[in-house]
Short mmCIF file of C-alpha atoms in Angstrom, two decimals:
data_model
loop_
_atom_site.label_atom_id
_atom_site.label_comp_id
_atom_site.label_asym_id
_atom_site.label_seq_id
_atom_site.Cartn_x
_atom_site.Cartn_y
_atom_site.Cartn_z
CA MET A 1 0.26 -0.19 0.41
CA LYS A 2 2.75 1.55 0.71
CA ARG A 3 4.45 1.40 -2.35
CA ILE A 4 1.07 2.30 -4.11
CA ILE A 5 1.15 5.62 -2.48
CA VAL A 6 4.62 6.15 -3.12
CA GLY A 7 4.00 5.67 -6.46
CA LEU A 8 0.53 7.55 -6.89
CA VAL A 9 2.55 10.43 -5.02
CA GLY A 10 5.33 10.86 -7.67
CA ALA A 11 3.15 9.82 -10.38
CA GLY A 12 0.87 13.68 -9.82
CA VAL A 13 4.10 15.25 -9.32
CA VAL A 14 5.41 13.78 -12.26
CA ALA A 15 2.46 14.83 -14.17
CA TYR A 16 2.49 18.63 -12.15
CA GLY A 17 5.51 19.07 -13.79
CA GLY A 18 4.82 18.29 -16.88
CA VAL A 19 1.58 20.38 -16.66
CA VAL A 20 3.78 23.54 -15.49
CA ALA A 21 6.60 22.77 -18.24
CA PHE A 22 3.88 22.69 -20.94
CA LEU A 23 2.61 26.38 -19.62
CA GLN A 24 5.55 27.24 -19.56
CA HIS A 25 6.64 26.86 -22.93
CA PHE A 26 2.83 27.84 -23.88
CA ASP A 27 3.09 31.28 -21.97
CA HIS A 28 6.32 32.20 -24.04
CA GLU A 29 5.86 30.78 -27.60
CA THR A 30 2.09 32.86 -27.13
CA ALA A 31 3.64 36.46 -25.22
CA PRO A 32 3.54 39.65 -26.82
CA ARG A 33 6.76 40.47 -28.44
CA LEU A 34 7.63 43.85 -29.83
CA THR A 35 8.39 43.68 -33.82
CA ALA A 36 11.92 44.78 -34.61
CA VAL A 37 11.01 48.18 -35.35
CA SER A 38 9.44 48.99 -32.13
CA PRO A 39 11.40 52.02 -30.63
CA THR A 40 11.18 50.18 -27.09
CA ASN A 41 14.09 47.35 -28.20
CA LYS A 42 16.95 50.55 -27.64
CA ASP A 43 14.65 51.94 -24.36
CA PRO A 44 16.32 49.59 -21.84
CA VAL A 45 15.05 51.02 -19.31
CA ALA A 46 11.51 50.77 -20.92
CA LEU A 47 12.35 46.73 -22.60
CA ALA A 48 12.75 46.24 -18.56
CA ALA A 49 9.28 46.38 -18.16
CA PHE A 50 8.70 45.60 -20.74
CA ASN A 51 9.85 42.35 -20.17
CA VAL A 52 8.34 41.60 -17.43
CA LEU A 53 4.61 42.01 -17.87
CA SER A 54 4.95 40.04 -20.96
CA ASP A 55 6.85 37.21 -19.22
CA ALA A 56 4.36 36.95 -16.39
CA ARG A 57 1.40 37.51 -19.26
CA CYS A 58 -0.32 39.61 -17.71
CA ASP A 59 -2.52 39.84 -20.95
CA TYR A 60 -4.12 36.50 -19.58
CA CYS A 61 -6.89 38.66 -17.56
CA HIS A 62 -6.82 42.23 -18.49
CA THR A 63 -6.66 41.61 -22.91
CA THR A 64 -9.72 40.32 -24.65
CA GLY A 65 -9.05 37.57 -27.88
CA ARG A 66 -6.00 35.75 -26.36
CA GLU A 67 -5.54 32.30 -26.78
CA LEU A 68 -5.49 31.27 -23.40
CA PRO A 69 -3.29 28.14 -21.39
CA PHE A 70 -6.12 24.37 -22.25
CA TYR A 71 -6.88 24.73 -18.62
CA PHE A 72 -9.35 27.76 -19.39
CA HIS A 73 -10.63 25.00 -21.10
CA LEU A 74 -11.94 22.38 -19.42
CA PRO A 75 -15.22 22.25 -17.66
CA VAL A 76 -15.00 22.89 -14.09
CA ALA A 77 -11.75 25.38 -14.97
CA ASN A 78 -13.38 27.24 -17.39
CA GLN A 79 -15.55 28.29 -14.93
CA LEU A 80 -13.84 29.26 -11.93
CA MET A 81 -11.29 31.16 -14.82
CA GLU A 82 -14.30 33.13 -16.12
CA LYS A 83 -14.75 35.25 -12.97
CA ASP A 84 -11.39 36.12 -12.66
CA LEU A 85 -10.87 36.89 -16.57
CA VAL A 86 -14.21 39.54 -16.32
CA GLN A 87 -12.50 40.80 -13.08
CA GLY A 88 -8.86 41.19 -14.57
CA ARG A 89 -10.75 43.14 -17.45
CA ARG A 90 -13.05 44.96 -15.08
CA HIS A 91 -9.83 46.55 -12.86
CA PHE A 92 -7.15 47.15 -16.00
CA ARG A 93 -6.76 47.32 -19.54
CA ILE A 94 -3.35 46.78 -20.50
CA GLU A 95 -4.20 46.43 -24.29
CA PRO A 96 -3.07 50.12 -25.19
CA VAL A 97 -0.34 50.01 -22.33
CA LEU A 98 1.24 47.36 -24.75
CA GLU A 99 0.11 49.22 -27.57
CA ASP A 100 2.12 52.40 -26.32
CA PHE A 101 6.19 50.05 -25.97
CA GLU A 102 4.85 49.14 -29.05
CA LYS A 103 5.35 52.35 -30.28
CA GLY A 104 7.54 53.74 -28.04
CA VAL A 105 5.24 56.30 -26.46
CA PRO A 106 4.22 57.34 -23.11
CA PRO A 107 1.09 54.99 -21.55
CA SER A 108 -1.55 57.75 -19.62
CA GLU A 109 -0.39 58.50 -16.34
CA GLU A 110 -3.67 56.31 -14.61
CA GLN A 111 -2.13 53.50 -16.62
CA LEU A 112 1.03 54.18 -14.85
CA SER A 113 -0.15 54.70 -11.59
CA ARG A 114 -2.22 51.83 -11.89
CA ILE A 115 0.55 49.36 -12.40
CA GLU A 116 2.51 51.21 -9.50
CA GLU A 117 -0.02 49.56 -7.63
CA VAL A 118 -0.54 46.22 -8.00
CA ILE A 119 3.64 46.18 -8.17
CA VAL A 120 4.27 47.79 -4.64
CA GLN A 121 1.06 45.99 -3.18
CA ASN A 122 2.61 42.96 -4.35
CA ARG A 123 -1.16 41.52 -5.66
CA MET A 124 0.04 40.94 -9.32
CA PRO A 125 0.25 37.81 -10.14
CA PRO A 126 -2.60 36.29 -8.27
CA THR A 127 -1.09 33.31 -6.54
CA LEU A 128 -3.59 30.46 -8.22
CA TYR A 129 -2.14 31.63 -10.97
CA LEU A 130 1.27 30.78 -9.68
CA LEU A 131 0.73 27.77 -8.62
CA MET A 132 0.62 26.65 -12.38
CA HIS A 133 2.62 29.00 -14.00
CA TRP A 134 5.73 28.90 -11.73
CA HIS A 135 7.69 31.79 -14.05
CA ALA A 136 5.04 34.67 -13.63
CA HIS A 137 6.57 35.22 -10.36
CA LEU A 138 8.14 38.31 -10.20
CA SER A 139 11.09 38.78 -8.31
CA ASN A 140 12.81 42.34 -6.63
CA ALA A 141 14.28 42.95 -9.10
CA ASP A 142 11.61 42.41 -11.56
CA ARG A 143 9.29 44.38 -9.48
CA GLN A 144 11.88 47.29 -9.65
CA ALA A 145 12.61 47.43 -12.77
CA VAL A 146 8.55 48.26 -13.62
CA LEU A 147 8.70 50.79 -11.09
CA THR A 148 12.03 52.15 -12.82
CA TRP A 149 10.24 52.12 -15.83
CA VAL A 150 6.98 54.09 -13.84
CA ARG A 151 8.90 56.82 -12.40
CA ASP A 152 11.45 56.97 -15.00
CA THR A 153 8.62 57.70 -18.20
CA ARG A 154 6.85 60.81 -15.24
CA ALA A 155 10.24 62.18 -14.50
CA ARG A 156 10.75 62.00 -18.80
CA TYR A 157 7.02 63.05 -20.00
CA TYR A 158 5.60 64.24 -16.66
CA ALA A 159 7.68 66.19 -15.40
CA ASN A 160 6.77 69.90 -16.93
CA THR A 161 4.43 71.70 -14.81
CA GLY A 162 7.54 72.73 -12.01
CA ALA A 163 7.74 69.05 -9.11
CA ALA A 164 11.23 69.46 -7.79
CA PRO A 165 13.45 66.89 -9.30
CA ALA A 166 13.17 64.72 -5.66
CA PHE A 167 8.66 64.32 -7.42
CA THR A 168 9.24 63.84 -10.55
CA GLY A 169 8.66 60.58 -10.63
CA GLU A 170 5.57 61.04 -8.65
CA PRO A 171 2.23 60.00 -9.35
CA VAL A 172 1.02 63.25 -8.58
CA ARG A 173 2.38 66.56 -9.66
CA PRO A 174 1.64 70.07 -9.84
CA VAL A 175 -1.44 72.38 -11.48
CA PRO A 176 0.74 74.75 -14.09
CA GLU A 177 0.06 78.22 -12.98
CA GLN A 178 -1.58 78.85 -16.63
CA VAL A 179 -3.07 77.22 -19.72
CA ALA A 180 -2.45 78.48 -23.12
CA VAL A 181 -5.51 80.54 -24.20
CA ASN A 182 -7.43 83.25 -26.43
CA ASP A 183 -7.84 86.15 -23.98
CA ALA A 184 -11.57 87.96 -26.54
CA GLN A 185 -12.54 84.94 -25.98
CA VAL A 186 -12.26 84.64 -22.33
CA ALA A 187 -13.31 87.85 -21.72
CA LEU A 188 -17.20 86.36 -24.00
CA GLY A 189 -16.28 83.39 -22.34
CA ARG A 190 -16.13 84.64 -18.63
CA LYS A 191 -19.26 87.54 -19.54
CA LEU A 192 -21.20 84.22 -21.20
CA PHE A 193 -20.51 82.10 -18.08
CA PHE A 194 -23.04 84.47 -15.81
CA ASP A 195 -25.03 85.65 -17.96
CA THR A 196 -29.03 84.25 -16.97
CA LYS A 197 -29.92 84.81 -20.91
CA LEU A 198 -28.60 80.99 -21.67
CA SER A 199 -31.51 79.39 -19.95
CA GLY A 200 -34.86 78.98 -20.49
CA ASP A 201 -36.49 81.51 -18.38
CA ASN A 202 -33.93 84.08 -17.62
CA ALA A 203 -33.32 83.33 -14.30
CA SER A 204 -30.20 80.69 -13.90
CA SER A 205 -26.43 80.83 -15.55
CA CYS A 206 -23.71 78.47 -15.66
CA ALA A 207 -22.33 79.49 -12.23
CA SER A 208 -24.98 78.56 -10.77
CA CYS A 209 -24.36 75.77 -10.38
CA HIS A 210 -20.62 76.25 -10.85
CA ASP A 211 -20.22 78.77 -8.35
CA LEU A 212 -16.67 80.30 -8.56
CA ASN A 213 -17.34 81.09 -4.38
CA ARG A 214 -18.11 77.82 -3.30
CA GLY A 215 -15.01 75.78 -5.69
CA GLY A 216 -16.86 75.31 -8.41
CA VAL A 217 -20.12 73.66 -7.64
CA ASP A 218 -23.43 74.02 -5.85
CA ARG A 219 -22.86 71.79 -2.50
CA LEU A 220 -26.08 70.50 -3.09
CA LYS A 221 -26.42 66.47 -3.39
CA THR A 222 -27.77 66.79 -6.57
CA ALA A 223 -28.89 70.41 -9.30
CA THR A 224 -31.11 72.30 -8.62
CA GLY A 225 -32.36 73.74 -12.50
CA ILE A 226 -35.14 75.17 -13.96
CA GLY A 227 -37.81 76.07 -11.90
CA GLY A 228 -36.64 74.44 -9.30
CA GLN A 229 -36.09 70.94 -11.26
CA LYS A 230 -34.01 68.78 -9.18
CA GLY A 231 -31.30 67.07 -11.42
CA PRO A 232 -30.68 62.90 -10.16
CA ILE A 233 -26.49 63.99 -10.17
CA ASN A 234 -23.95 65.69 -8.00
CA VAL A 235 -22.56 68.33 -9.80
CA PRO A 236 -18.50 67.85 -10.58
CA SER A 237 -16.18 71.15 -10.12
CA VAL A 238 -15.15 73.40 -12.67
CA TYR A 239 -12.28 73.17 -11.46
CA ASP A 240 -9.79 72.47 -13.13
CA ALA A 241 -11.71 70.66 -15.47
CA TYR A 242 -9.52 71.50 -18.45
CA PHE A 243 -7.68 68.03 -16.49
CA LYS A 244 -10.17 65.06 -17.40
CA ILE A 245 -10.40 63.30 -20.34
CA ALA A 246 -14.09 64.43 -20.77
CA GLN A 247 -17.29 66.27 -19.20
CA PHE A 248 -19.36 64.88 -16.88
CA TRP A 249 -19.72 61.90 -14.63
CA ASN A 250 -20.01 59.41 -17.92
CA GLY A 251 -18.16 61.27 -19.57
CA ARG A 252 -20.38 61.78 -22.56
CA ALA A 253 -18.64 65.73 -23.52
CA PRO A 254 -15.56 64.78 -24.70
CA ASP A 255 -14.57 68.50 -23.92
CA LEU A 256 -15.06 71.29 -21.92
CA VAL A 257 -16.82 72.80 -25.46
CA ALA A 258 -19.70 69.83 -25.55
CA GLN A 259 -19.69 69.93 -22.06
CA ALA A 260 -20.99 73.95 -22.35
CA ALA A 261 -23.83 72.73 -24.43
CA GLY A 262 -25.53 70.51 -22.55
CA PRO A 263 -26.77 71.91 -19.81
CA VAL A 264 -28.54 74.98 -21.75
CA MET A 265 -30.36 72.86 -23.30
CA ASN A 266 -30.97 69.92 -20.60
CA PRO A 267 -35.15 70.41 -19.41
CA VAL A 268 -33.96 70.05 -16.11
CA GLU A 269 -30.98 72.46 -16.15
CA MET A 270 -30.95 75.74 -18.23
CA GLY A 271 -33.98 74.52 -20.00
CA SER A 272 -33.36 77.01 -23.54
CA HIS A 273 -35.65 74.88 -26.40
CA ASP A 274 -32.90 75.62 -29.63
CA TRP A 275 -29.31 77.75 -29.72
CA GLY A 276 -31.37 80.02 -32.55
CA ALA A 277 -33.11 81.40 -29.35
CA VAL A 278 -30.43 81.71 -27.25
CA ALA A 279 -28.51 83.52 -29.95
CA ASP A 280 -31.37 85.65 -30.38
CA LYS A 281 -31.54 87.18 -26.86
CA LEU A 282 -27.71 87.69 -26.78
CA ASN A 283 -27.72 89.21 -30.64
CA GLY A 284 -30.32 91.93 -28.39
CA ASP A 285 -28.24 92.86 -25.46
CA PRO A 286 -25.23 95.19 -28.01
CA ALA A 287 -22.75 94.88 -24.50
CA TYR A 288 -22.83 91.54 -26.92
CA ALA A 289 -21.48 92.51 -30.43
CA ASP A 290 -17.65 93.67 -29.51
CA LEU A 291 -17.28 90.65 -27.95
CA PHE A 292 -17.78 88.50 -30.20
CA LYS A 293 -16.49 90.29 -33.47
CA ALA A 294 -13.14 90.94 -30.56
CA ALA A 295 -13.56 86.89 -30.02
CA PHE A 296 -14.23 85.35 -33.49
CA GLY A 297 -13.84 87.52 -35.57
CA PRO A 298 -16.19 90.66 -37.89
CA SER A 299 -17.77 88.09 -39.38
CA VAL A 300 -18.67 86.17 -36.09
CA VAL A 301 -22.14 84.48 -36.48
CA ILE A 302 -23.29 84.43 -32.42
CA ASP A 303 -24.76 80.73 -32.85
CA GLN A 304 -24.15 76.95 -30.66
CA GLN A 305 -20.64 76.80 -31.77
CA SER A 306 -19.70 79.97 -31.05
CA ILE A 307 -20.68 80.62 -27.46
CA THR A 308 -19.58 77.01 -26.48
CA THR A 309 -16.10 78.12 -27.69
CA ALA A 310 -16.21 81.29 -26.23
CA ILE A 311 -17.46 79.50 -22.59
CA ALA A 312 -15.39 76.71 -22.48
CA GLU A 313 -12.20 78.88 -22.96
CA PHE A 314 -12.92 80.48 -20.24
CA GLU A 315 -13.45 77.40 -18.37
CA LYS A 316 -9.86 76.70 -19.31
CA THR A 317 -8.84 79.28 -16.94
CA LEU A 318 -10.62 78.01 -14.21
CA ILE A 319 -7.12 76.56 -12.51
CA THR A 320 -5.97 76.76 -9.03
CA PRO A 321 -2.74 76.15 -9.04
CA ASP A 322 -0.40 77.12 -5.86
CA SER A 323 -2.33 74.64 -3.28
CA PRO A 324 0.04 73.92 -0.35
CA PHE A 325 0.38 70.15 -1.58
CA ASP A 326 1.99 71.77 -4.98
CA ASP A 327 3.70 74.02 -2.58
CA TYR A 328 5.70 70.80 -1.21
CA LEU A 329 6.08 69.20 -4.77
CA LYS A 330 7.43 72.23 -5.78
CA GLY A 331 10.43 71.47 -2.99
CA LYS A 332 9.87 73.74 -0.49
CA LYS A 333 9.84 70.58 3.09
CA ASP A 334 7.64 72.57 4.95
CA ALA A 335 4.68 73.77 2.82
CA ILE A 336 2.64 70.96 4.79
CA SER A 337 2.16 68.85 8.21
CA PRO A 338 4.05 65.74 8.66
CA GLN A 339 0.55 64.45 9.25
CA ALA A 340 -0.87 65.30 5.40
CA ILE A 341 2.55 63.65 4.49
CA ARG A 342 1.94 60.94 6.44
CA GLY A 343 -1.64 61.12 4.32
CA TYR A 344 0.24 61.21 0.90
CA GLU A 345 2.29 58.12 1.84
CA ARG A 346 -0.51 56.00 3.75
CA PHE A 347 -3.07 57.97 -0.39
CA LYS A 348 -0.25 56.06 -2.63
CA ALA A 349 0.50 52.54 -0.08
CA ILE A 350 -3.50 51.80 0.09
CA GLY A 351 -4.64 52.73 -3.49
CA CYS A 352 -6.44 55.35 -3.66
CA SER A 353 -3.87 57.14 -6.25
CA GLY A 354 -4.04 54.24 -8.95
CA CYS A 355 -6.72 55.95 -9.33
CA HIS A 356 -6.56 60.31 -8.49
CA SER A 357 -3.09 60.45 -9.82
CA GLY A 358 -1.80 63.49 -12.32
CA ILE A 359 -2.39 66.86 -12.14
CA GLY A 360 -5.19 66.65 -10.70
CA LEU A 361 -5.46 63.25 -9.12
CA GLY A 362 -8.16 62.52 -10.82
CA GLY A 363 -10.17 63.19 -14.23
CA GLY A 364 -7.33 60.53 -16.43
CA ALA A 365 -10.00 57.07 -17.06
CA TYR A 366 -13.21 56.19 -16.24
CA GLU A 367 -13.24 53.54 -12.91
CA ALA A 368 -16.22 51.04 -11.77
CA MET A 369 -17.96 52.30 -8.96
CA GLY A 370 -17.64 49.16 -6.55
CA LEU A 371 -14.45 47.14 -7.06
CA GLU A 372 -14.36 45.49 -3.96
CA GLY A 373 -17.60 45.52 -2.90
CA ASP A 374 -21.69 46.23 -4.30
CA TYR A 375 -21.22 49.64 -3.42
CA PHE A 376 -25.35 49.28 -4.40
CA LYS A 377 -26.64 47.12 -2.67
CA ASP A 378 -24.88 48.29 0.32
CA ARG A 379 -25.81 51.98 -0.09
CA GLY A 380 -29.70 50.60 -0.66
CA GLY A 381 -32.36 52.30 -2.48
CA PRO A 382 -33.39 51.65 -6.08
CA VAL A 383 -30.72 51.97 -8.67
CA THR A 384 -31.18 54.69 -10.96
CA ASP A 385 -30.37 55.76 -14.97
CA ALA A 386 -27.69 58.17 -13.43
CA ASP A 387 -26.10 54.96 -11.93
CA GLU A 388 -25.54 53.13 -15.77
CA GLY A 389 -22.69 55.91 -15.95
CA ARG A 390 -20.65 55.44 -18.65
CA TYR A 391 -22.76 52.01 -20.11
CA ALA A 392 -25.14 54.94 -21.01
CA VAL A 393 -23.42 56.22 -23.69
CA THR A 394 -21.63 52.80 -25.08
CA HIS A 395 -23.88 50.02 -24.07
CA GLU A 396 -20.91 48.35 -23.43
CA GLU A 397 -22.19 46.08 -20.05
CA GLY A 398 -17.72 46.55 -18.78
CA ASP A 399 -18.80 49.97 -18.32
CA ARG A 400 -21.61 50.18 -16.75
CA SER A 401 -20.81 52.36 -13.25
CA ARG A 402 -18.06 53.19 -14.38
CA PHE A 403 -17.26 56.94 -14.30
CA VAL A 404 -14.79 59.41 -15.65
CA VAL A 405 -12.63 59.16 -11.64
CA PRO A 406 -13.42 62.66 -9.98
CA ASN A 407 -10.75 65.17 -9.40
CA LEU A 408 -9.42 65.85 -5.91
CA ARG A 409 -8.48 69.46 -6.08
CA ASN A 410 -10.11 71.44 -3.53
CA ILE A 411 -11.80 68.40 -2.22
CA ASP A 412 -12.15 70.00 1.06
CA GLN A 413 -14.65 72.42 -0.91
CA THR A 414 -17.27 70.36 -2.45
CA ALA A 415 -18.54 68.34 -0.77
CA PRO A 416 -21.65 66.07 -1.18
CA TYR A 417 -19.14 63.90 -2.51
CA PHE A 418 -19.77 61.32 -5.38
CA HIS A 419 -21.28 60.65 -8.73
CA ASP A 420 -24.85 60.30 -5.92
CA GLY A 421 -23.91 62.74 -4.14
CA SER A 422 -24.84 60.62 -0.61
CA VAL A 423 -21.78 61.52 1.69
CA ASN A 424 -21.18 64.35 3.46
CA THR A 425 -17.47 64.51 5.28
CA LEU A 426 -14.17 63.72 3.55
CA GLU A 427 -13.98 61.02 6.62
CA GLU A 428 -16.61 58.99 5.04
CA ALA A 429 -15.23 59.37 1.45
CA VAL A 430 -12.59 58.18 2.56
CA ARG A 431 -13.80 55.10 4.24
CA LYS A 432 -15.94 54.65 1.48
CA MET A 433 -12.79 54.89 -1.22
CA ALA A 434 -10.71 52.85 0.72
CA ARG A 435 -13.83 49.80 1.28
CA TYR A 436 -15.47 49.60 -2.35
CA GLN A 437 -12.08 50.64 -4.56
CA THR A 438 -9.10 49.38 -2.73
CA PRO A 439 -8.08 45.86 -0.68
CA ASP A 440 -7.87 47.93 2.58
CA THR A 441 -10.92 48.06 3.19
CA ASN A 442 -11.06 48.86 6.68
CA PRO A 443 -8.15 51.95 6.95
CA SER A 444 -7.66 52.68 10.75
CA ASP A 445 -9.07 55.89 12.30
CA GLN A 446 -5.20 57.35 12.45
CA ASP A 447 -5.24 56.50 8.33
CA VAL A 448 -8.32 58.43 7.61
CA ALA A 449 -7.26 61.25 9.66
CA ASP A 450 -3.61 61.26 7.69
CA ILE A 451 -5.60 61.15 4.62
CA VAL A 452 -7.93 63.77 5.15
CA ALA A 453 -5.37 65.89 5.95
CA PHE A 454 -3.38 65.34 2.77
CA LEU A 455 -6.52 66.20 1.21
CA LYS A 456 -7.98 68.78 2.99
CA THR A 457 -3.65 70.44 1.24
CA LEU A 458 -5.38 70.38 -2.33
CA THR A 459 -7.47 72.84 -1.90
CA GLY A 460 -5.50 75.73 -4.51
CA ARG A 461 -5.64 80.06 -5.24
CA TYR A 462 -8.38 81.73 -7.68
CA ASP A 463 -7.46 84.92 -9.48
CA GLY A 464 -5.11 85.37 -6.49
CA GLN A 465 -7.11 83.69 -3.56
CA SER A 466 -7.37 80.82 -1.79
CA LEU A 467 -10.80 78.93 -3.04
CA ALA A 468 -10.90 78.61 1.40
CA ASP A 469 -11.21 82.50 1.79
CA MET A 470 -13.61 82.53 -0.67
CA LYS A 471 -17.39 84.05 0.48
CA PRO A 472 -20.18 82.43 -0.82
#
């Protein structure tokens, strides 16, 4: 009997070893590869990182259309693995990163931060995967190669807004002092932004919801529009919106020009019926004639395009540099407290910076609400159309409840929080974000206090005045 058991164990070990060896060969033969002309071949830092990600076969779970190992097709294994595939793609898609390696161009700041997050936390590849793919285990050298590439890429491509050399590899960078604008269009756009003639009842303006003295929001749970109607979703701040990849929570507007057009015609917001009627009102105001001509030339037509272009040009100026944290990034070590510095480090370690990165600490990607837990089930109440997020635009199931990551600039001025306005304090927002978006589902009271102290250093200045000092 003992011989039989030993024989069976031995046969099992041999079979297991054979499968592992086969998978190592299969993984290597089908792994992503750079073409001979890829610029990455001549960049040793980027090439080292690509080789790590390729050899670990991150593409298995974070792309579609890959040839998968044989066991993915076995009946029981397929059911077990399918969930991992769905979750892997929901968390991160690596196809754009692989394409950037091939082109020799930098991934986005958010993509760099997501990769950095899982490497720092040692979360990938997952343990069960490593049982069958021994070669995919990342050594300390492998991890360091990826982290070096992330920080080198930031320093080479995303260090143009004034960070001190010691901070050019950080996931966050300072708000620039200014961006290039057309001054004449800005002057026109400023007047339009505050003009109630854009609304159907001549009672509300862009500034009604985006109050520049209230952090660029209305500080209500959801917006209030024409006739006192309540909108379905929380108002995002107009401050630093220029740095976002798309506008509105679901990203339905690709830029500020498209965003400016939405509320004016929305029957629940400003309630105008057509752009011709709006243009007639503006044409009837002599003050606008010279402003439009200065902004667009003597043959300008006052219409949707010229109106929204001017508003967007003004909104480009609504940036908030010179926050205490920006001063810290620029090398002023005592610009923020030791507690805030500790909070920034915890912010990164917990995984918040995986999404909240770049100039705006957000706005660089779309993210699903409830990556690590069922937010909507725990919130209670019906799931509304506003909860659909990006799905309402693309109608792709993977985009359900996926939203543009909100900026964290001036976050202490913009409560209540989340797309549904369901959270009133920063402390609660930090706890819920940790619970539903990161693996660290229960941060300590000290962690929360430290992160909040950091978040409060993100309040910047507009026209020379701190948003914290503005009076509504």
